[in-house]
Coordinates of C-alpha atoms in Angstrom, one line a residue:
M24 CA 15.2 -6.2 8.0
L25 CA 12.3 -6.6 5.6
Y26 CA 9.6 -4.2 6.8
F27 CA 7.1 -5.5 4.3
F28 CA 6.3 -8.2 1.7
L29 CA 4.3 -6.9 -1.3
S30 CA 1.9 -9.6 -2.6
Y31 CA 0.0 -9.1 -5.9
A32 CA -1.4 -11.1 -8.8
R33 CA 1.2 -11.4 -11.5
G34 CA -0.1 -9.7 -14.6
D35 CA -2.0 -7.0 -12.7
E36 CA 0.1 -4.2 -14.3
D37 CA 3.4 -5.4 -13.1
A38 CA 5.4 -2.3 -14.1
L39 CA 3.0 -0.1 -12.1
V40 CA 3.2 -2.4 -9.1
Q41 CA 7.0 -2.3 -9.3
R42 CA 6.9 1.5 -9.3
F43 CA 4.6 1.5 -6.2
Y44 CA 7.0 -0.9 -4.5
E45 CA 10.0 1.4 -5.2
D46 CA 8.1 4.5 -4.0
L47 CA 6.9 2.8 -0.8
S48 CA 10.4 1.4 -0.1
A49 CA 11.9 4.9 -0.4
E50 CA 9.3 6.3 2.1
V51 CA 9.9 3.4 4.6
R52 CA 13.7 4.0 4.5
L53 CA 13.2 7.7 5.1
I54 CA 10.8 7.2 8.1
A55 CA 12.9 4.4 9.6
G56 CA 16.1 6.4 9.2
L57 CA 17.9 3.8 7.0
A58 CA 20.4 4.2 4.2
R59 CA 19.2 4.6 0.6
D60 CA 20.5 1.2 -0.4
E61 CA 18.9 -0.7 2.5
Q62 CA 16.4 -3.3 1.4
V63 CA 13.2 -2.8 3.3
G64 CA 10.7 -4.7 1.3
F65 CA 10.3 -7.6 -1.1
V66 CA 8.2 -8.1 -4.3
D67 CA 8.6 -11.0 -6.7
R68 CA 8.1 -10.5 -10.4
T69 CA 9.7 -13.6 -11.7
I70 CA 7.4 -16.5 -10.7
L71 CA 5.0 -17.4 -13.5
L72 CA 2.0 -19.7 -13.5
G73 CA 3.1 -23.3 -12.9
E74 CA 6.6 -22.5 -11.8
R75 CA 8.2 -23.5 -8.5
W76 CA 8.6 -20.8 -6.0
P77 CA 12.1 -19.4 -5.8
Q78 CA 13.9 -19.9 -2.5
R79 CA 14.4 -16.2 -2.0
L80 CA 10.6 -15.7 -2.0
V81 CA 10.2 -18.4 0.6
E82 CA 12.9 -16.8 2.8
A83 CA 11.2 -13.4 2.4
L84 CA 7.9 -14.8 3.5
G85 CA 9.6 -16.3 6.6
S86 CA 11.4 -13.1 7.6
C87 CA 9.2 -10.2 6.6
R88 CA 7.6 -8.2 9.4
S89 CA 4.4 -7.1 7.6
F90 CA 2.4 -8.3 4.6
L91 CA 0.7 -6.0 2.0
A92 CA -1.8 -7.5 -0.3
L93 CA -2.9 -5.5 -3.4
M94 CA -6.5 -6.5 -3.7
T95 CA -8.0 -7.0 -7.2
P96 CA -10.5 -9.6 -8.5
R97 CA -7.6 -11.6 -9.9
Y98 CA -5.7 -11.5 -6.6
F99 CA -8.4 -13.7 -4.9
Q100 CA -8.4 -16.0 -7.9
S101 CA -4.6 -16.6 -7.6
K102 CA -3.6 -19.7 -5.8
A103 CA 0.0 -18.4 -5.3
C104 CA -1.4 -15.2 -3.7
G105 CA -3.6 -17.3 -1.4
Q106 CA -0.5 -19.4 -0.4
E107 CA 1.5 -16.3 0.3
W108 CA -1.4 -14.9 2.4
Q109 CA -1.8 -18.2 4.3
L110 CA 2.0 -18.5 5.1
F111 CA 2.1 -15.0 6.6
A112 CA -1.2 -15.5 8.4
D113 CA 0.1 -18.7 10.0
R114 CA 3.2 -16.9 11.2
T115 CA 1.2 -14.1 12.9
A116 CA -1.5 -16.3 14.4
R117 CA 0.3 -17.4 17.5
F118 CA 2.2 -14.1 17.9
E119 CA -1.1 -12.2 17.8
S120 CA -3.0 -14.5 20.1
Q121 CA -0.3 -14.4 22.7
R122 CA -0.2 -10.6 22.6
R123 CA -2.7 -8.4 20.9
V124 CA -5.1 -9.5 18.2
D125 CA -5.0 -6.5 15.9
T126 CA -1.3 -6.0 15.2
S127 CA -2.1 -4.7 11.7
L128 CA 0.8 -6.6 10.3
L129 CA -1.4 -8.1 7.5
K130 CA -2.5 -5.1 5.5
P131 CA -4.9 -5.5 2.5
L132 CA -4.8 -2.5 0.2
M133 CA -7.2 -1.6 -2.5
W134 CA -5.4 -1.6 -5.8
I135 CA -8.7 -0.8 -7.4
P136 CA -11.9 0.2 -5.5
A137 CA -13.4 -2.7 -3.6
Q138 CA -16.7 -3.8 -5.1
P139 CA -19.5 -5.3 -2.9
G140 CA -19.2 -9.0 -2.9
R141 CA -15.8 -9.1 -4.6
I142 CA -13.7 -9.1 -1.4
H143 CA -12.9 -12.6 -0.2
P144 CA -14.4 -13.5 3.2
M145 CA -10.8 -14.1 4.5
A146 CA -10.1 -10.4 3.9
Q147 CA -13.4 -9.1 5.2
P148 CA -12.5 -9.0 9.0
L149 CA -9.3 -7.0 8.2
Q150 CA -9.2 -3.2 7.9
Y151 CA -8.3 -2.3 4.3
S152 CA -9.6 1.3 4.5
S153 CA -8.4 4.1 6.8
D154 CA -9.2 7.8 7.1
S155 CA -5.5 8.5 7.5
L156 CA -4.8 7.1 4.1
G157 CA -7.0 9.7 2.5
E158 CA -10.5 9.9 1.0
L159 CA -9.3 9.6 -2.6
Y160 CA -7.6 6.3 -1.8
Q161 CA -10.8 4.9 -0.4
R162 CA -12.7 6.1 -3.4
L163 CA -10.2 5.4 -6.2
G164 CA -7.7 2.9 -4.9
V165 CA -3.9 3.0 -5.3
R166 CA -3.8 2.5 -9.0
Q167 CA -5.8 5.6 -9.9
L168 CA -3.8 7.7 -7.5
M169 CA -0.7 6.7 -9.3
R170 CA -2.0 7.0 -12.9
L171 CA -3.7 10.4 -12.7
Q172 CA -1.3 13.3 -12.6
R173 CA -3.8 15.6 -10.8
H174 CA -3.7 13.2 -7.9
S175 CA 0.1 13.2 -7.5
D176 CA 0.0 15.1 -4.2
D177 CA -2.6 12.8 -2.8
Y178 CA -0.5 9.8 -3.9
R179 CA 2.6 11.2 -2.0
T180 CA 0.4 11.8 1.1
F181 CA -0.9 8.2 0.8
L182 CA 2.6 6.8 0.6
F183 CA 3.8 8.7 3.6
E184 CA 0.9 7.6 5.7
L185 CA 1.1 4.0 4.6
A186 CA 4.9 3.9 5.2
S187 CA 4.4 5.5 8.7
Q188 CA 1.8 2.8 9.5
I189 CA 4.2 0.0 8.4
V190 CA 7.1 1.3 10.4
S191 CA 5.1 1.9 13.5
S192 CA 3.3 -1.4 13.5
V193 CA 6.5 -3.4 12.7
E194 CA 8.5 -1.7 15.4
A195 CA 5.6 -2.1 17.9
H196 CA 5.1 -5.7 17.2
P197 CA 8.5 -7.5 16.3
L198 CA 7.2 -10.6 14.6
P199 CA 9.7 -13.5 15.0
E200 CA 11.2 -15.0 11.9
H201 CA 10.1 -18.5 10.7
H202 CA 13.2 -20.6 10.9
R203 CA 11.7 -24.0 10.0
S204 CA 11.8 -25.2 6.4
I205 CA 8.5 -24.6 4.5
D206 CA 7.0 -27.4 2.4
L207 CA 5.4 -25.3 -0.2
E208 CA 3.4 -28.2 -1.7
A209 CA 1.7 -28.6 1.7
V210 CA 0.6 -24.9 1.9
A211 CA -3.0 -24.5 1.2
S212 CA -4.3 -21.3 -0.4
A213 CA -6.3 -19.1 1.9
F214 CA -8.7 -18.5 -1.0
H215 CA -8.8 -22.0 -2.5
Q216 CA -9.3 -25.2 -0.6
A217 CA -9.3 -28.7 -1.8
R218 CA -12.8 -30.0 -2.7
A219 CA -14.1 -33.0 -0.8
T220 CA -14.2 -36.3 -2.6
G221 CA -17.4 -36.9 -4.4
P222 CA -19.7 -34.5 -6.2
A223 CA -18.0 -31.1 -6.1
G224 CA -19.8 -27.8 -5.4
R225 CA -22.7 -29.4 -3.5
V226 CA -25.1 -26.7 -2.4
T227 CA -27.8 -27.3 0.3
A228 CA -31.3 -26.0 0.3
G229 CA -30.2 -23.0 2.4
G230 CA -27.7 -22.1 -0.3
A231 CA -24.3 -22.4 1.6
D232 CA -21.5 -24.3 -0.1
T233 CA -20.8 -27.5 1.8
T234 CA -17.4 -28.1 0.3
S235 CA -15.6 -25.0 1.3
P236 CA -13.8 -24.7 4.7
M237 CA -15.7 -22.3 6.9
L238 CA -14.3 -19.3 8.8
V239 CA -14.7 -19.2 12.5
H240 CA -14.5 -15.9 14.4
F241 CA -13.2 -16.6 17.9
I242 CA -13.9 -14.0 20.6
V243 CA -12.2 -14.4 24.0
A244 CA -14.2 -12.7 26.8
A245 CA -11.6 -12.6 29.5
S246 CA -9.3 -10.1 31.3
D247 CA -5.6 -9.8 32.3
R248 CA -3.9 -10.9 35.6
D249 CA -3.8 -7.4 37.1
E250 CA -7.5 -6.7 36.7
M251 CA -8.5 -10.2 37.9
R252 CA -6.7 -9.7 41.2
G253 CA -9.5 -7.4 42.2
V254 CA -12.1 -10.1 42.1
R255 CA -10.4 -13.4 42.9
Q256 CA -7.4 -14.9 44.7
D257 CA -6.0 -17.3 42.3
V258 CA -4.8 -15.6 39.1
T259 CA -2.3 -18.3 37.9
G260 CA -4.4 -18.9 34.8
Y261 CA -4.1 -15.3 33.6
G262 CA -1.4 -13.4 31.8
D263 CA -0.5 -9.9 30.7
D264 CA -3.2 -10.0 28.0
P265 CA -6.7 -11.4 28.0
L266 CA -5.7 -13.7 25.1
Q267 CA -3.2 -15.4 27.4
W268 CA -6.0 -16.8 29.6
A269 CA -5.3 -20.5 30.3
P270 CA -8.1 -21.8 32.5
Y271 CA -6.9 -25.4 32.4
R272 CA -3.4 -24.7 33.8
P273 CA -1.4 -26.6 35.0
P274 CA -2.5 -29.7 33.0
M275 CA -2.6 -27.5 29.8
P276 CA -0.5 -24.4 30.2
E277 CA -1.0 -22.9 26.8
P278 CA -3.6 -20.1 26.2
L279 CA -7.0 -21.5 25.5
I280 CA -7.4 -19.5 22.3
D281 CA -4.3 -21.2 20.8
Y282 CA -5.8 -24.5 21.7
A283 CA -9.1 -23.6 20.2
R284 CA -7.6 -22.5 16.9
E285 CA -5.5 -25.8 16.7
I286 CA -8.7 -27.8 17.2
A287 CA -10.5 -25.8 14.6
A288 CA -7.7 -26.3 12.1
D289 CA -7.5 -30.0 12.8
H290 CA -11.2 -30.1 11.7
S291 CA -10.6 -28.1 8.6
Y292 CA -11.9 -24.7 9.7
H293 CA -10.2 -21.4 9.1
S294 CA -10.2 -19.1 12.1
T295 CA -9.5 -15.6 13.2
V296 CA -9.4 -14.0 16.6
V297 CA -11.4 -10.8 17.2
H298 CA -11.3 -8.2 19.9
M299 CA -14.5 -8.0 22.0
D300 CA -15.3 -4.5 20.8
R301 CA -15.4 -5.8 17.2
L302 CA -17.9 -8.5 18.1
P303 CA -20.9 -6.8 16.4
R304 CA -18.9 -6.3 13.2
S305 CA -17.8 -9.9 13.2
A306 CA -21.4 -11.0 13.7
E307 CA -22.4 -9.0 10.7
L308 CA -19.7 -10.6 8.6
A309 CA -20.6 -14.1 9.9
A310 CA -24.2 -13.6 8.9
R311 CA -23.4 -12.2 5.5
Y312 CA -20.7 -14.7 4.5
N313 CA -21.9 -17.9 6.1
Q314 CA -19.4 -17.9 8.9
I315 CA -19.4 -19.0 12.6
L316 CA -19.1 -16.9 15.7
V317 CA -17.7 -18.6 18.9
L318 CA -17.5 -16.7 22.2
I319 CA -15.1 -18.3 24.8
V320 CA -16.1 -16.7 28.1
D321 CA -14.4 -16.5 31.5
A322 CA -17.3 -16.5 33.9
W323 CA -15.3 -14.4 36.3
L324 CA -15.6 -11.5 33.9
T325 CA -19.2 -11.1 35.2
R326 CA -17.6 -9.8 38.5
L327 CA -15.9 -6.9 36.8
P328 CA -18.7 -4.3 36.3
Q329 CA -17.2 -2.5 33.3
R330 CA -16.2 -5.7 31.5
R331 CA -19.7 -7.1 32.2
E332 CA -21.4 -4.1 30.8
A333 CA -19.2 -4.3 27.7
L334 CA -20.0 -8.0 27.3
V335 CA -23.7 -7.3 27.6
A336 CA -23.7 -4.5 25.1
H337 CA -21.6 -6.2 22.5
A338 CA -23.3 -9.6 22.9
S339 CA -26.7 -8.0 22.6
A340 CA -25.7 -6.2 19.5
A341 CA -24.0 -9.2 17.9
L342 CA -26.7 -11.7 18.7
R343 CA -29.7 -9.5 18.0
D344 CA -32.4 -11.5 16.1
Q345 CA -29.8 -14.4 15.9
Q346 CA -28.8 -13.4 12.4
A347 CA -25.3 -14.9 12.9
T348 CA -24.8 -18.5 13.9
A349 CA -23.2 -18.0 17.3
A350 CA -22.0 -20.4 20.0
V351 CA -20.9 -19.7 23.6
L352 CA -18.4 -21.9 25.5
I353 CA -17.7 -21.4 29.2
P354 CA -14.8 -23.3 30.7
S355 CA -14.7 -24.0 34.5
S356 CA -11.7 -26.1 35.4
R357 CA -12.2 -28.8 37.9
D358 CA -8.6 -28.1 39.1
D359 CA -9.6 -24.5 40.1
P360 CA -11.2 -24.8 43.6
E361 CA -12.1 -21.1 43.7
T362 CA -14.1 -21.4 40.5
R363 CA -15.8 -24.5 41.7
E364 CA -16.8 -22.8 45.0
H365 CA -18.4 -19.8 43.2
W366 CA -19.6 -21.7 40.1
Q367 CA -23.3 -21.5 40.9
S368 CA -23.4 -17.7 41.0
L369 CA -20.9 -17.3 38.1
S370 CA -23.0 -19.6 35.9
R371 CA -26.2 -17.7 36.8
A372 CA -24.6 -14.4 35.8
C373 CA -23.5 -15.9 32.4
R374 CA -27.0 -17.2 31.8
E375 CA -28.4 -13.7 32.4
I376 CA -26.1 -12.2 29.8
F377 CA -26.7 -14.9 27.1
D378 CA -30.4 -15.4 27.9
E379 CA -31.3 -15.8 24.2
L380 CA -28.8 -18.7 23.8
T381 CA -29.1 -20.6 27.1
S382 CA -32.0 -22.7 25.9
D383 CA -29.9 -24.0 23.0
D384 CA -27.9 -26.9 24.5
E385 CA -26.1 -27.5 21.3
L386 CA -24.6 -24.1 21.0
Y387 CA -24.5 -23.0 24.6
R388 CA -21.9 -25.1 26.5
S389 CA -21.2 -24.3 30.1
N390 CA -19.2 -25.9 32.9
I391 CA -16.5 -27.4 30.6
I392 CA -14.3 -28.8 33.4
T393 CA -11.2 -30.2 31.5
H394 CA -9.2 -29.4 28.4
R395 CA -10.1 -32.8 27.1
A396 CA -13.8 -32.0 27.5
F397 CA -13.1 -28.7 25.6
E398 CA -11.4 -30.7 22.9
E399 CA -14.5 -32.9 22.5
E400 CA -17.1 -30.2 22.7
L401 CA -15.6 -27.5 20.4
P402 CA -15.7 -29.8 17.3
E403 CA -19.3 -30.7 18.2
V404 CA -20.3 -27.1 18.5
L405 CA -18.6 -26.2 15.2
E406 CA -20.4 -29.1 13.4
V407 CA -23.8 -28.0 14.8
A408 CA -23.1 -24.4 13.7
R409 CA -21.9 -25.5 10.3
N410 CA -25.0 -27.5 9.7
R411 CA -27.2 -24.6 10.7
V412 CA -25.3 -22.3 8.3
F413 CA -25.9 -24.9 5.6
R414 CA -29.7 -24.8 6.3
R415 CA -30.2 -21.1 6.4
G416 CA -27.1 -19.5 4.8
T417 CA -27.0 -17.5 1.7
V418 CA -25.1 -18.4 -1.5
H419 CA -22.9 -16.0 -3.3
R420 CA -22.6 -17.3 -6.9
P421 CA -20.7 -15.3 -9.5
P422 CA -22.7 -14.9 -12.7
D423 CA -22.1 -17.7 -15.3
R424 CA -19.6 -16.6 -17.9
S425 CA -22.1 -17.3 -20.7
T426 CA -24.7 -15.0 -19.1
D427 CA -25.2 -11.7 -20.8
T428 CA -24.8 -9.1 -18.1
S429 CA -25.5 -6.0 -20.3
P430 CA -28.7 -4.0 -19.5
P431 CA -31.8 -5.3 -21.2
R432 CA -32.9 -3.4 -24.3
L433 CA -36.5 -3.0 -25.3
D434 CA -37.0 -2.5 -29.1
G435 CA -40.0 -0.4 -29.8
P436 CA -42.3 -0.5 -32.9
W437 CA -40.4 2.4 -34.4
G438 CA -37.3 0.4 -35.2
D439 CA -35.0 2.7 -37.2
E440 CA -37.9 4.9 -38.5
P441 CA -37.2 8.6 -38.5
G442 CA -38.9 10.8 -35.8
T443 CA -38.1 12.9 -32.8
E444 CA -37.5 11.5 -29.4
E445 CA -40.8 13.0 -28.3
Q446 CA -42.7 11.2 -31.1
R447 CA -41.1 7.9 -30.0
D448 CA -42.1 8.6 -26.4
D449 CA -45.7 9.2 -27.6
Q450 CA -45.7 6.0 -29.5

């Protein structure tokens, strides 16, 4: 079994990366109780720019149980790395949405310290720093821990903690293998998307790039079957996990979040699913990186006091000052008589929670009675949100390569004349 796939930008110190791979593999084998010759990971050092991907790399991406990305500026510039990331993210998307969101199977690692603005928005929602991995890793990155002899003990501690996390997350969340053939030519890079036809790089007055696919943070405010039995009779639309909530069952039996992500993908949006308690953090990222926040709310959640309080607290923190472009969708299936009977009070409770948004008919959509209506309204909401981001978003332009980024120098009247520093200061 491949416990991990190591993804890195070819040319980023390949020999040092190979050593890291071998060290990590040894730790994983030790913790998992496997033989010394057991292959537990995969790293590819043969593919070069412009070459076709070898079949063994494709097979490894389809069977590995976790994915480690060594983050550097070049990593996010690499189309191949973006394709590897996207392939694994696609594998985990349905698995995570049907069980738990944060399985920690996709693990970005800092090869060098992360600089502000240099981490791609696709990696921003993911945890790439951890206290258990050590303070020096967070400050220096993996590369420096390996290169400096005085940090050898810290490097061994980092390896043990990382290997422990890999083994525990893989064994807790057995990701199914991808058995279908993969058309590599059709795989889009998570970091590079095709430009729209016409003038490329169009930027609106607000500054957001209108040609790049936008990231949508989906938050499902729902509960599980057992908890819902305390407030309602019919719980057929609920599962063992809040993300299995399927309000349009039986006409559409699949979880609503899966349906929402499919709709978003069909309209060229990237998406991620976020736990409710990470809503404020996602709102911060959405505001900073021109992304969209979509809350899909089960109105019955308002009948659960603790859940309601959590929703109020997180929604208030996330939507404060409306810095993030946020939308709220509230399904209410016409095939659910119990919901129809109590809809007036349920709807009122939702409006009390989202008071700041309820006057916005474009981004606050309530009483969505069929899955077909949901299929029509979600793209409308995303388009409205996207246009608003275009108007008020911020642009993150890298400096032009011809720009001199060195500190400005002021030449004084003294030139190269002799004199002490104090004399120059006086002048």
